[in-house]
JSON list of C-alpha atoms in Angstrom, two decimals:
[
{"chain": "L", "resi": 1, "resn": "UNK", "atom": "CA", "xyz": [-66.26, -39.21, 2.50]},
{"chain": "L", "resi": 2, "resn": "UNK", "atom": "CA", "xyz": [-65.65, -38.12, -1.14]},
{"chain": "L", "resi": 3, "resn": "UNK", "atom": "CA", "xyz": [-62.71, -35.49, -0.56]},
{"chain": "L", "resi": 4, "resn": "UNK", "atom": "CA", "xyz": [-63.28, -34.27, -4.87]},
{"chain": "L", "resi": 5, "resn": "UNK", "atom": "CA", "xyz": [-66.08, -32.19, -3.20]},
{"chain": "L", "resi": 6, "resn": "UNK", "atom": "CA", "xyz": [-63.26, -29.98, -2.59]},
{"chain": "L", "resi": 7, "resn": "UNK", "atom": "CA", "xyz": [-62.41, -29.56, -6.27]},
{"chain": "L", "resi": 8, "resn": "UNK", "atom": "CA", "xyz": [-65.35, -27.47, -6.29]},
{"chain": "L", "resi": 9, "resn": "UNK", "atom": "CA", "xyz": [-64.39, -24.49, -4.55]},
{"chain": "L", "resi": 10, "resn": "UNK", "atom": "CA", "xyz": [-63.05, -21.73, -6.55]},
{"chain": "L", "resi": 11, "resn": "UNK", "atom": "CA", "xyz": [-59.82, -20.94, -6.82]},
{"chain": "L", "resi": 12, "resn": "UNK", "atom": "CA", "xyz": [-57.11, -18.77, -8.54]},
{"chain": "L", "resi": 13, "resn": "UNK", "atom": "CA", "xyz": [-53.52, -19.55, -9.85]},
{"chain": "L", "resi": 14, "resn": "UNK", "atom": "CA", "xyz": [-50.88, -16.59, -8.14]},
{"chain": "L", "resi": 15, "resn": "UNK", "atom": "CA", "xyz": [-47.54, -15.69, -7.30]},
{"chain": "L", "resi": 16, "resn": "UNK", "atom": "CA", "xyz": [-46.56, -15.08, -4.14]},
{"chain": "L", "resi": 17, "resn": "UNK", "atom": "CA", "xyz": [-43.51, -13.04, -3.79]},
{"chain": "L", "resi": 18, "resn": "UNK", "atom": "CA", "xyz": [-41.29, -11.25, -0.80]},
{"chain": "L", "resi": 19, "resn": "UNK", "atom": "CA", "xyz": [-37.63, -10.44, 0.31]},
{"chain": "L", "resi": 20, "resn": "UNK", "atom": "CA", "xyz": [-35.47, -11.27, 3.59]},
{"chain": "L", "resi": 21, "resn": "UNK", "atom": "CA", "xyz": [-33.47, -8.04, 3.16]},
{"chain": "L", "resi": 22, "resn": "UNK", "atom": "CA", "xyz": [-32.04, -7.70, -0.60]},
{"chain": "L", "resi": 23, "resn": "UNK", "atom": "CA", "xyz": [-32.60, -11.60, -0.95]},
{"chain": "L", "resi": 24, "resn": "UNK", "atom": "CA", "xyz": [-36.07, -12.16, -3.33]},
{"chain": "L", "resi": 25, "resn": "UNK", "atom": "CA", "xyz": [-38.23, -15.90, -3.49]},
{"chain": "L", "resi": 26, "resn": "UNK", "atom": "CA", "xyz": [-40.86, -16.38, -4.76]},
{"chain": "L", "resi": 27, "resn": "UNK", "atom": "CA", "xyz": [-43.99, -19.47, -4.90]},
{"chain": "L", "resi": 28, "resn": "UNK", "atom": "CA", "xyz": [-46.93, -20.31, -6.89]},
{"chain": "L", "resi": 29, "resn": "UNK", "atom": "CA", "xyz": [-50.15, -20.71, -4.79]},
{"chain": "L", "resi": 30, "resn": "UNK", "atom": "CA", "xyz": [-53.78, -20.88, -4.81]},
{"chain": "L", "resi": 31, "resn": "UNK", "atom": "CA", "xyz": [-55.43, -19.36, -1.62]},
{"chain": "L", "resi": 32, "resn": "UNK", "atom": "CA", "xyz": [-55.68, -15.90, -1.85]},
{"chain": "L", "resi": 33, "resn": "UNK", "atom": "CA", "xyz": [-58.84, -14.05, -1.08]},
{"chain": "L", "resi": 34, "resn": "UNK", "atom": "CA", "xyz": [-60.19, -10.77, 0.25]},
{"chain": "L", "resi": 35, "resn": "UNK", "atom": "CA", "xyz": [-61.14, -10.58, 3.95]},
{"chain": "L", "resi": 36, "resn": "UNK", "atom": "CA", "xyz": [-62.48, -6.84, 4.29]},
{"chain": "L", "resi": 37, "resn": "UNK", "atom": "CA", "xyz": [-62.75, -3.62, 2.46]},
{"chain": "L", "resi": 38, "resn": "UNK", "atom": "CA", "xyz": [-62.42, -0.81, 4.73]},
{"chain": "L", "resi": 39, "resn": "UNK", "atom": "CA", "xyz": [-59.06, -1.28, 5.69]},
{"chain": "L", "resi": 40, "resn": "UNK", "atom": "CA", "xyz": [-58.81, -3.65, 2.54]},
{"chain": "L", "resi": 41, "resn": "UNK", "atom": "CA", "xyz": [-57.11, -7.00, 4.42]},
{"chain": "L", "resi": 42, "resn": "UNK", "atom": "CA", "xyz": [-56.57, -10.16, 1.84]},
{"chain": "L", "resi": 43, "resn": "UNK", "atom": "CA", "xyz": [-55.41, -13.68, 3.32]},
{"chain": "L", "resi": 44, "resn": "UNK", "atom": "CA", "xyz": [-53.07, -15.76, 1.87]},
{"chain": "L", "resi": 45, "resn": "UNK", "atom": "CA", "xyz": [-52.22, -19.42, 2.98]},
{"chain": "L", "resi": 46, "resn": "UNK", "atom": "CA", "xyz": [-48.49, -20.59, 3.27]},
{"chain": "L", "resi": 47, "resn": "UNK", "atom": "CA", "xyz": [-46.66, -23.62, 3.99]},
{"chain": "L", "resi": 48, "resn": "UNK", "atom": "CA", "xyz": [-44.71, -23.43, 6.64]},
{"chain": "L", "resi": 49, "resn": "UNK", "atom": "CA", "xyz": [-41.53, -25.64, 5.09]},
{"chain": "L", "resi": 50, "resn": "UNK", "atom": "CA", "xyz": [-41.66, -23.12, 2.02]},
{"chain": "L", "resi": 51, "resn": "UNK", "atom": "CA", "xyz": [-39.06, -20.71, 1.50]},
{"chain": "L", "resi": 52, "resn": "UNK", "atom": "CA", "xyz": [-41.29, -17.96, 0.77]},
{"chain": "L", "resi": 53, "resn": "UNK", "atom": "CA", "xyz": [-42.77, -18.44, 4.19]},
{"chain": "L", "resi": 54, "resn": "UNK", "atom": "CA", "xyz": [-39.29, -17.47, 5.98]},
{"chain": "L", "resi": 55, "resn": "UNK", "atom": "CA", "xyz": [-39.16, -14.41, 3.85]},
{"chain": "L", "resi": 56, "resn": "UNK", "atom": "CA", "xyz": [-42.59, -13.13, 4.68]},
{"chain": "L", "resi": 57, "resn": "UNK", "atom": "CA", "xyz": [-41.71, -13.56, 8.63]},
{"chain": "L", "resi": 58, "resn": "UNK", "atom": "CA", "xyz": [-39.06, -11.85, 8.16]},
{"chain": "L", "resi": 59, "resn": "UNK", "atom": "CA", "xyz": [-39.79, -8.71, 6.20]},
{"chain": "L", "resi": 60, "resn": "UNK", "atom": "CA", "xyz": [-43.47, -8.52, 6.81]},
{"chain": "L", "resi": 61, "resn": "UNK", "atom": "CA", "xyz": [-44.46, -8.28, 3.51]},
{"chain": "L", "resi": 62, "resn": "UNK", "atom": "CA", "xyz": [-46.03, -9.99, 1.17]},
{"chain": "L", "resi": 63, "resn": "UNK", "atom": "CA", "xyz": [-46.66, -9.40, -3.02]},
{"chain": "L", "resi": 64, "resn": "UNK", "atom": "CA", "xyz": [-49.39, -10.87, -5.63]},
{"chain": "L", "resi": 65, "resn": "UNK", "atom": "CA", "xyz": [-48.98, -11.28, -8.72]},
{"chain": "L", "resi": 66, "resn": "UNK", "atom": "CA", "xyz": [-52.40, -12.61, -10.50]},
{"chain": "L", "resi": 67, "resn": "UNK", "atom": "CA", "xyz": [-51.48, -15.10, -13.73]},
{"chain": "L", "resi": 68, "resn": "UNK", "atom": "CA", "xyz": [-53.70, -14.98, -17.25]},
{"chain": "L", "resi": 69, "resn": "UNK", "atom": "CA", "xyz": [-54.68, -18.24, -18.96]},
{"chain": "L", "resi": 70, "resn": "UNK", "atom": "CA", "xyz": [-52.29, -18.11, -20.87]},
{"chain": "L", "resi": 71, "resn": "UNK", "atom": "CA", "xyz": [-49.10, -18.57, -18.65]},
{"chain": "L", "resi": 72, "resn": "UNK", "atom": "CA", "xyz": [-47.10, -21.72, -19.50]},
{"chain": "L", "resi": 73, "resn": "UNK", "atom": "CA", "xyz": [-46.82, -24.77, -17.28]},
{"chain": "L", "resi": 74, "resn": "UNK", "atom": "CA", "xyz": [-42.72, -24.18, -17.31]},
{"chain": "L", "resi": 75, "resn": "UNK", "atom": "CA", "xyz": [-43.57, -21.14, -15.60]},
{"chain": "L", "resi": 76, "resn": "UNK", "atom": "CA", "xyz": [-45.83, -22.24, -13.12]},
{"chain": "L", "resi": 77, "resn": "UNK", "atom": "CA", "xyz": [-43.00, -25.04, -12.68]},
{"chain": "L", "resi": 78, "resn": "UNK", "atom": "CA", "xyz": [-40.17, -22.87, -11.60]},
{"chain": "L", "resi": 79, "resn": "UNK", "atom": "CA", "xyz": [-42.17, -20.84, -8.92]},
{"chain": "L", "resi": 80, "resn": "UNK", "atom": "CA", "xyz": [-44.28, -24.24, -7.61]},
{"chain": "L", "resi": 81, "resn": "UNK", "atom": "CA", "xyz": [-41.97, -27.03, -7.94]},
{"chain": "L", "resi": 82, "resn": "UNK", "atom": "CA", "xyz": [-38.31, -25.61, -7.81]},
{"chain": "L", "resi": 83, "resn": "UNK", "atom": "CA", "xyz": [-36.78, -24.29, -4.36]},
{"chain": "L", "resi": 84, "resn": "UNK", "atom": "CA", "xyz": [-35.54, -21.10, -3.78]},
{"chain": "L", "resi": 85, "resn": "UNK", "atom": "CA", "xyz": [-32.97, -22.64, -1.64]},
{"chain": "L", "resi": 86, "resn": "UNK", "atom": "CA", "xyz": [-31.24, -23.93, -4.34]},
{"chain": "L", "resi": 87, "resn": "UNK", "atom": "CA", "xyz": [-31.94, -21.75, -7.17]},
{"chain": "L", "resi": 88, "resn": "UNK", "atom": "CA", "xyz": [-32.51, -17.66, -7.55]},
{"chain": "L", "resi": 89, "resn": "UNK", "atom": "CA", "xyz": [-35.75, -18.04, -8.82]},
{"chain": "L", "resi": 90, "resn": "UNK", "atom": "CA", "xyz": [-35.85, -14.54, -10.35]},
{"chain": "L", "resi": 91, "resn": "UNK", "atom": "CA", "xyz": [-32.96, -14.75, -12.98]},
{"chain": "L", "resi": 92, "resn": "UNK", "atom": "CA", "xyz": [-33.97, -13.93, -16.36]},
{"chain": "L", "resi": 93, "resn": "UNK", "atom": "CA", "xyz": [-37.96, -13.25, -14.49]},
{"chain": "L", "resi": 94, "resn": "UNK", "atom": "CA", "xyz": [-39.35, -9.45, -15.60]},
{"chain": "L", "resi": 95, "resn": "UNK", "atom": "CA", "xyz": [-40.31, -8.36, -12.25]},
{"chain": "L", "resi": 96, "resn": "UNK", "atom": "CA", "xyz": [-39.56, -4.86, -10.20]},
{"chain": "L", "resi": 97, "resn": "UNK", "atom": "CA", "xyz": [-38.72, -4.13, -6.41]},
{"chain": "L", "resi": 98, "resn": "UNK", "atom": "CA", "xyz": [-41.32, -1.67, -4.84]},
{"chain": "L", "resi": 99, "resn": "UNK", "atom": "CA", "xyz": [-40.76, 0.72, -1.97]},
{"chain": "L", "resi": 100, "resn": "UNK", "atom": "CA", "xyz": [-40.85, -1.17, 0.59]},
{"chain": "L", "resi": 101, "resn": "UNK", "atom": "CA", "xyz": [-38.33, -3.80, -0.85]},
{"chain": "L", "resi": 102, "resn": "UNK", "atom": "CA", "xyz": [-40.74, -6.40, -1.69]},
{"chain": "L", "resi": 103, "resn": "UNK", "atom": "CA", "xyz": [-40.23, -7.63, -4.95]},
{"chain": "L", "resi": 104, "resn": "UNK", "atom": "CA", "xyz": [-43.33, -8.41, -7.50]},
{"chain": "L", "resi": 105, "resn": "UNK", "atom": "CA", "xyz": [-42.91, -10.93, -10.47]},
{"chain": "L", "resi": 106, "resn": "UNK", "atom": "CA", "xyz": [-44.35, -9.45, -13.82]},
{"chain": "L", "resi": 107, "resn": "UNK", "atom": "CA", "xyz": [-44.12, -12.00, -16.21]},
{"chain": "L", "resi": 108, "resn": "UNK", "atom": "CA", "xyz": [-47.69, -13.44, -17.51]},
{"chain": "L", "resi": 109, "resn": "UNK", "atom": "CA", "xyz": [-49.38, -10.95, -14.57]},
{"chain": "L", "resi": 110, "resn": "UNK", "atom": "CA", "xyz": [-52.49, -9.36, -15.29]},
{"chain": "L", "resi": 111, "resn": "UNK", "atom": "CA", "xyz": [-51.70, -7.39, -11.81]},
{"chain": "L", "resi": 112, "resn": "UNK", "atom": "CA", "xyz": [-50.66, -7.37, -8.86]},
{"chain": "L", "resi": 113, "resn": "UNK", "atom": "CA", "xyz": [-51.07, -6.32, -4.85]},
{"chain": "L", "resi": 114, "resn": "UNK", "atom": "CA", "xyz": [-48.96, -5.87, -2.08]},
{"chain": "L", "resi": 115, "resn": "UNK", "atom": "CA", "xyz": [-49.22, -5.88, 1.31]},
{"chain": "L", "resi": 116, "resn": "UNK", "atom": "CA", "xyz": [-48.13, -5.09, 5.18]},
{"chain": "L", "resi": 117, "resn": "UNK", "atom": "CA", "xyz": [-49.24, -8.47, 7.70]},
{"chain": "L", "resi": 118, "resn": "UNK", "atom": "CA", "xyz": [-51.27, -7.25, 9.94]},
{"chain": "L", "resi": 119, "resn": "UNK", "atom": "CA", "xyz": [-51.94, -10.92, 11.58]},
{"chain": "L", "resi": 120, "resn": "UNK", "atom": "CA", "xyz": [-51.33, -14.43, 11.12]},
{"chain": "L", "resi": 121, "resn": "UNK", "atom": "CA", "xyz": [-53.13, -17.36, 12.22]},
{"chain": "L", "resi": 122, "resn": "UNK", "atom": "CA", "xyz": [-51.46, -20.93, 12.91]},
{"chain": "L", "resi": 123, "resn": "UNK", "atom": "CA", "xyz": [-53.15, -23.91, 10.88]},
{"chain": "L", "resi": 124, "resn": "UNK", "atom": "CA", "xyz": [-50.69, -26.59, 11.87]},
{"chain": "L", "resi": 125, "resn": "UNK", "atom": "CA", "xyz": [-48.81, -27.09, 8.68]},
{"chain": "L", "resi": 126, "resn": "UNK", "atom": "CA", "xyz": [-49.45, -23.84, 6.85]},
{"chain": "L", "resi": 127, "resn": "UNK", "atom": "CA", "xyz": [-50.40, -20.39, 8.22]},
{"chain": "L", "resi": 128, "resn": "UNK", "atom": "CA", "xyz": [-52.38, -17.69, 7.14]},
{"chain": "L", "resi": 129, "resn": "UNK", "atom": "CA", "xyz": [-51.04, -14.42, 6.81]},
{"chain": "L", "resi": 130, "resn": "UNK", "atom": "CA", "xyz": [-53.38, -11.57, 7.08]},
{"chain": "L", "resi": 131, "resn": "UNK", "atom": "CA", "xyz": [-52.10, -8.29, 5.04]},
{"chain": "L", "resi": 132, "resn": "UNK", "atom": "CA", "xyz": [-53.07, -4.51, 4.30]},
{"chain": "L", "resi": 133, "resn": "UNK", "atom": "CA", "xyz": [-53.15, -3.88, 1.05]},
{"chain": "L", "resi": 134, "resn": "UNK", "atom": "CA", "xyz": [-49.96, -1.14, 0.28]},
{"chain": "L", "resi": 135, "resn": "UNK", "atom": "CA", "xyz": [-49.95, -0.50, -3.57]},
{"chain": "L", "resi": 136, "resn": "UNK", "atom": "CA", "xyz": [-52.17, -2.75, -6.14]},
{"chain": "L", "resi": 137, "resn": "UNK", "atom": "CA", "xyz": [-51.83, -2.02, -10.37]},
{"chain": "L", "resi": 138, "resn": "UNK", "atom": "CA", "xyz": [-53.54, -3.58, -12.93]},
{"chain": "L", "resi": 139, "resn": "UNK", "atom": "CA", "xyz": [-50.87, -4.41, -15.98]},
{"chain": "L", "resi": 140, "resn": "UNK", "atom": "CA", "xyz": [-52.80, -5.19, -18.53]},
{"chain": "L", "resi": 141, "resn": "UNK", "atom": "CA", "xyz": [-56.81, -7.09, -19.40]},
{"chain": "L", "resi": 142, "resn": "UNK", "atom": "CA", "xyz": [-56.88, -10.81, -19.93]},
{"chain": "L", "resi": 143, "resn": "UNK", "atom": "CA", "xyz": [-58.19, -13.93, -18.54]},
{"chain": "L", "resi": 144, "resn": "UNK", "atom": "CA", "xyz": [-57.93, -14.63, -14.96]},
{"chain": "L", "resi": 145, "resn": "UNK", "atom": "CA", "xyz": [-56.53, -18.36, -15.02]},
{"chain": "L", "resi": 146, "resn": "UNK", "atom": "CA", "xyz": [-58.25, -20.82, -12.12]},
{"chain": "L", "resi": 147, "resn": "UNK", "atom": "CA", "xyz": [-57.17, -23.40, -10.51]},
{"chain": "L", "resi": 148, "resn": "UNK", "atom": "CA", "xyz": [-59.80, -25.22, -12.49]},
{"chain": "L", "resi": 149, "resn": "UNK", "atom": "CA", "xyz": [-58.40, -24.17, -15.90]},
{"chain": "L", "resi": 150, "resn": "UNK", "atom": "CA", "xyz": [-54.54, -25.55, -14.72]},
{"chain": "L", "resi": 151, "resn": "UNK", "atom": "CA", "xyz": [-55.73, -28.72, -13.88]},
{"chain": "L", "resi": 152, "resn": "UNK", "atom": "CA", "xyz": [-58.53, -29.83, -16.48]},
{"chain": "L", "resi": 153, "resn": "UNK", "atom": "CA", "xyz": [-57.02, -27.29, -19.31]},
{"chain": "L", "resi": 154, "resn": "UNK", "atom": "CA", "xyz": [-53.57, -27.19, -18.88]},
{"chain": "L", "resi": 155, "resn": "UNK", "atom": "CA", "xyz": [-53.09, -30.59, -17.27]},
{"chain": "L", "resi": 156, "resn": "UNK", "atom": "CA", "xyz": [-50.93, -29.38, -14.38]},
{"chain": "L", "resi": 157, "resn": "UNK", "atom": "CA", "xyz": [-50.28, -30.99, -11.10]},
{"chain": "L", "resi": 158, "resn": "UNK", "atom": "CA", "xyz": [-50.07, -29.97, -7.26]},
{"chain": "L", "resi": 159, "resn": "UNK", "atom": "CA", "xyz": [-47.45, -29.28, -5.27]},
{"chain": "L", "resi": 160, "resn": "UNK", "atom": "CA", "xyz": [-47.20, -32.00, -2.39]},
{"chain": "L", "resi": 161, "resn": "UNK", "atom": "CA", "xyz": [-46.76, -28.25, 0.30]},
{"chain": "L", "resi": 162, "resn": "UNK", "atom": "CA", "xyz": [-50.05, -26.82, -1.07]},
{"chain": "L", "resi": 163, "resn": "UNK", "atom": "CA", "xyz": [-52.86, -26.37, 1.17]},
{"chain": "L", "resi": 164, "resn": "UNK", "atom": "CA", "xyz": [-55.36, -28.24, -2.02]},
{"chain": "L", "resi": 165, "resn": "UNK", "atom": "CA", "xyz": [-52.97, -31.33, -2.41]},
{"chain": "L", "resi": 166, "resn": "UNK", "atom": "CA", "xyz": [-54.64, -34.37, -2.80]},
{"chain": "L", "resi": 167, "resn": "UNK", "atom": "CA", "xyz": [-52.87, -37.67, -3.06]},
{"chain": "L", "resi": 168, "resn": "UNK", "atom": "CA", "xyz": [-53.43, -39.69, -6.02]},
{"chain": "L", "resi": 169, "resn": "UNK", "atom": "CA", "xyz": [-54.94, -36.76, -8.05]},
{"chain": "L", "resi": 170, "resn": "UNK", "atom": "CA", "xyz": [-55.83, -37.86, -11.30]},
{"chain": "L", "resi": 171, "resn": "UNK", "atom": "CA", "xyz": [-57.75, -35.60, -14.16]},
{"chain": "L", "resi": 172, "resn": "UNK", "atom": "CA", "xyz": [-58.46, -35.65, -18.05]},
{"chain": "L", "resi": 173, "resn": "UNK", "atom": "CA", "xyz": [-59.54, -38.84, -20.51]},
{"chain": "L", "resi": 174, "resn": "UNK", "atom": "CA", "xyz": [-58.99, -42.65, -19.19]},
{"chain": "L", "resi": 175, "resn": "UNK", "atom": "CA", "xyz": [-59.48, -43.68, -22.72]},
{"chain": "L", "resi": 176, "resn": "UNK", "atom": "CA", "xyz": [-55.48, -43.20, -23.89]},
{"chain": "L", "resi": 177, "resn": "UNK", "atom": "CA", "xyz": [-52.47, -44.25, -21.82]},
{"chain": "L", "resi": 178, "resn": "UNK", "atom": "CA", "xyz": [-51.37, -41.29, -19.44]},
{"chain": "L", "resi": 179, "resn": "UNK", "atom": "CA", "xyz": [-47.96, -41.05, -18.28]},
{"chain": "L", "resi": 180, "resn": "UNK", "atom": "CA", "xyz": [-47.07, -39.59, -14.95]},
{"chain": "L", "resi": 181, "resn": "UNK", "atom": "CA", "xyz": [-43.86, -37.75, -14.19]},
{"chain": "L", "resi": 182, "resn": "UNK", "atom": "CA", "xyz": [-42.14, -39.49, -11.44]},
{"chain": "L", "resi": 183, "resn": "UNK", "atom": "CA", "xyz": [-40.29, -36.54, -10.19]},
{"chain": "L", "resi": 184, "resn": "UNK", "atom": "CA", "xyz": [-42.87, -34.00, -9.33]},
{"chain": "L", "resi": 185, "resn": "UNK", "atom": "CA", "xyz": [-46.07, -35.88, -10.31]},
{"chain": "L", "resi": 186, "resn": "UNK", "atom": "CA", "xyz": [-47.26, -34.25, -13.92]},
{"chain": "L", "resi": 187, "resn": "UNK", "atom": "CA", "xyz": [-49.44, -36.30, -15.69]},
{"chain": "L", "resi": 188, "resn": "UNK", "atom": "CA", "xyz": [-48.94, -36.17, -19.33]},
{"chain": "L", "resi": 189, "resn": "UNK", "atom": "CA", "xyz": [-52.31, -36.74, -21.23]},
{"chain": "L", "resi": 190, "resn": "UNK", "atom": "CA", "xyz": [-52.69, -37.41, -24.23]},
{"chain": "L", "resi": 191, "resn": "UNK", "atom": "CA", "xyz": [-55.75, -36.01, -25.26]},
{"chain": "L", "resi": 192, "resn": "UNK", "atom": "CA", "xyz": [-54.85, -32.64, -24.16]},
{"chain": "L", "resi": 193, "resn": "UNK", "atom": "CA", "xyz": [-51.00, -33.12, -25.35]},
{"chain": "L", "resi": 194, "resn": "UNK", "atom": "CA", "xyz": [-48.81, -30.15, -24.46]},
{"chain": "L", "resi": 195, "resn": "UNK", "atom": "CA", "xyz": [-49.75, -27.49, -26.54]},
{"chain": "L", "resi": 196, "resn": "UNK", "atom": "CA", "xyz": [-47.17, -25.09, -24.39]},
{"chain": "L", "resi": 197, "resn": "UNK", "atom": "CA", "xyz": [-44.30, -26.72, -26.23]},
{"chain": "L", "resi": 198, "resn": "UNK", "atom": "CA", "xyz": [-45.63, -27.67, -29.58]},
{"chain": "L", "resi": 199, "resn": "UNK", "atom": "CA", "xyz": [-46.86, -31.32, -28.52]},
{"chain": "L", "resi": 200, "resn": "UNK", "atom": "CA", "xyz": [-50.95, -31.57, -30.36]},
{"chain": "L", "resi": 201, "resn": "UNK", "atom": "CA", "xyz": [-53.77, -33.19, -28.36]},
{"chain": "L", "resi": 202, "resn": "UNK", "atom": "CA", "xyz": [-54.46, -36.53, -29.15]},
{"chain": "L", "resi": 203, "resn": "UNK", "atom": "CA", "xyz": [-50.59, -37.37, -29.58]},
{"chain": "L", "resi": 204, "resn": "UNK", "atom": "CA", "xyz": [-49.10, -40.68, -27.90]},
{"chain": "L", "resi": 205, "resn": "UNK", "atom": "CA", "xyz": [-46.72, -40.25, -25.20]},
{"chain": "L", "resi": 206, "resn": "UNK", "atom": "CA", "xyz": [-44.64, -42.83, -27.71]},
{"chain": "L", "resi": 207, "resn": "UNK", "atom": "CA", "xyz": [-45.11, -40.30, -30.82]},
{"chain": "L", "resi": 208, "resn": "UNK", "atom": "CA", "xyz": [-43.41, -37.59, -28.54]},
{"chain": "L", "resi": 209, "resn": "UNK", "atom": "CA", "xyz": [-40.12, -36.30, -29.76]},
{"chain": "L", "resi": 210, "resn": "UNK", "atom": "CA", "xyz": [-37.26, -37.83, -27.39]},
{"chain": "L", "resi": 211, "resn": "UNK", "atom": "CA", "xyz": [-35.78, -34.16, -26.72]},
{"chain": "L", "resi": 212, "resn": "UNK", "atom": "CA", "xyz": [-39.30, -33.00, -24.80]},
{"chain": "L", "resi": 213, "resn": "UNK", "atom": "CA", "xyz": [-38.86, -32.45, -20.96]},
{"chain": "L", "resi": 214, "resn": "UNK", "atom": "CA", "xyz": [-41.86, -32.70, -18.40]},
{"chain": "L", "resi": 215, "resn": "UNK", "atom": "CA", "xyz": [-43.11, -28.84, -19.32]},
{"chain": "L", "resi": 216, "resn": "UNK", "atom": "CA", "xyz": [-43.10, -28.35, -14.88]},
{"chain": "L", "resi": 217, "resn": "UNK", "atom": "CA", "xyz": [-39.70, -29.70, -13.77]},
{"chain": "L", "resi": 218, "resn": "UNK", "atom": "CA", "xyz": [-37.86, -30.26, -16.74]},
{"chain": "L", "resi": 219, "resn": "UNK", "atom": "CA", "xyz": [-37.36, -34.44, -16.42]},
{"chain": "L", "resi": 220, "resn": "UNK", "atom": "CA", "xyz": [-36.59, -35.78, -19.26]},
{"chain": "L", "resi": 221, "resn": "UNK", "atom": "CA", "xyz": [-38.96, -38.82, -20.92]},
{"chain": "L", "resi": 222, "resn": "UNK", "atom": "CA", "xyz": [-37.12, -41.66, -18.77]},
{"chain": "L", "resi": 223, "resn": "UNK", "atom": "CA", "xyz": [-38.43, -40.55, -16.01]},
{"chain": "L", "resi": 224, "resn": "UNK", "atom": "CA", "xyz": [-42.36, -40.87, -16.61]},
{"chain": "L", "resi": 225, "resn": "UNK", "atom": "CA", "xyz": [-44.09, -43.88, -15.94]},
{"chain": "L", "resi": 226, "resn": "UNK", "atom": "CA", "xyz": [-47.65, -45.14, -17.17]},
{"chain": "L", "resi": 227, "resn": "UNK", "atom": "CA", "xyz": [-50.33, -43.93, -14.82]},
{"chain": "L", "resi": 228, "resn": "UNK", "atom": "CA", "xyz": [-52.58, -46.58, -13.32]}
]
């Protein structure tokens, strides 16, 4: 069984935000899609050991914020590998709290929905929250970045609690040394480089200045090893 058959299924690159209270989190994810139209019901899938999940039990609710293209793997790396447990992921984030107390991250969103669960299904380690769409708005045109587009464009990685998580993921050329971030997995390429934070395509992991950081947790360059 080739499990990369599943790399061909669609998929989008979102935030997933709600409250507990006046407490915020908030988590990157990739299963979001529309179930109905008349009441409008979208489905989102959540690991249960995420933060996030807690908060949507709790208060019900659930926001969306859809990322452009152009949203930078730092980003992406404080909402899909940092915990809200340990950090307040929303300092120095542009976002706004709507009427119902669910907060919604603005920052790189092209728009966003909210919504009321109206159900929730239990698939073992995640579960599937089932929501009525509340209040939706549309901030501004762009490209829509996929799931595709992070992994083969911008060369990021999976979170080990996402519902697409593969082990041993590897992507990009085989024909230069590729470096892999031994904290949360990034795979430094050179042929696509890190054009987020100045670094060219086609530039060694050697020729890279000694002050760059892995651009999703922040690791410095002793902790990347060369990817088999």
């Amino acid at each position: 069984m080739d499990l990369n058959a599943l790399r061909n299924i669609s998929y989008g690159m979102y935030i997933i935000s709600s409250n507990k209270g006046s407490q915020f989190n908030a988590q990157i994810a990739n299963t979001v899609f529309q179930i109905t139209n008349e009441p409008i019901i979208i489905a989102i899938s959540i690991n249960k050991k995420n933060f996030t999940h807690e908060y949507i039990e709790s208060s019900q609710r659930f926001s969306i914020s859809i990322l452009e293209e152009n949203t930078p793997l730092d980003f992406i790396g404080k909402f899909g590998f940092k915990s809200g447990r340990t950090e307040n992921k929303f300092i120095n984030i542009k976002s706004k709290v709507l009427s119902s107390g669910c907060p919604v991250v603005l920052d790189f969103s092209l728009a966003y929905l909210e919504a009321k669960v109206v159900n929730k299904f239990d698939c073992s380690s995640h579960t599937i929250f089932l929501g009525e769409i509340t209040e939706s708005e549309i901030s501004k045109s762009g490209k829509v970045m996929t799931y595709a587009y992070y992994h083969q464009i911008k060369g990021g990685t999976t979170p080990k609690t996402a519902p697409t998580f593969m082990k041993n993921e590897t992507k990009g050329s085989v024909s230069m040394q590729k470096y892999k971030c031994k904290i949360c997995g990034y795979i430094y390429d050179p042929k696509i480089g890190d054009p987020d934070n100045g670094i060219k395509a086609d530039t060694l992991f050697e020729d890279i200045p000694n002050t760059w950081v892995c651009p999703v947790c922040g690791a410095d360059k002793s902790q990347f090893e060369k990817e088999e």
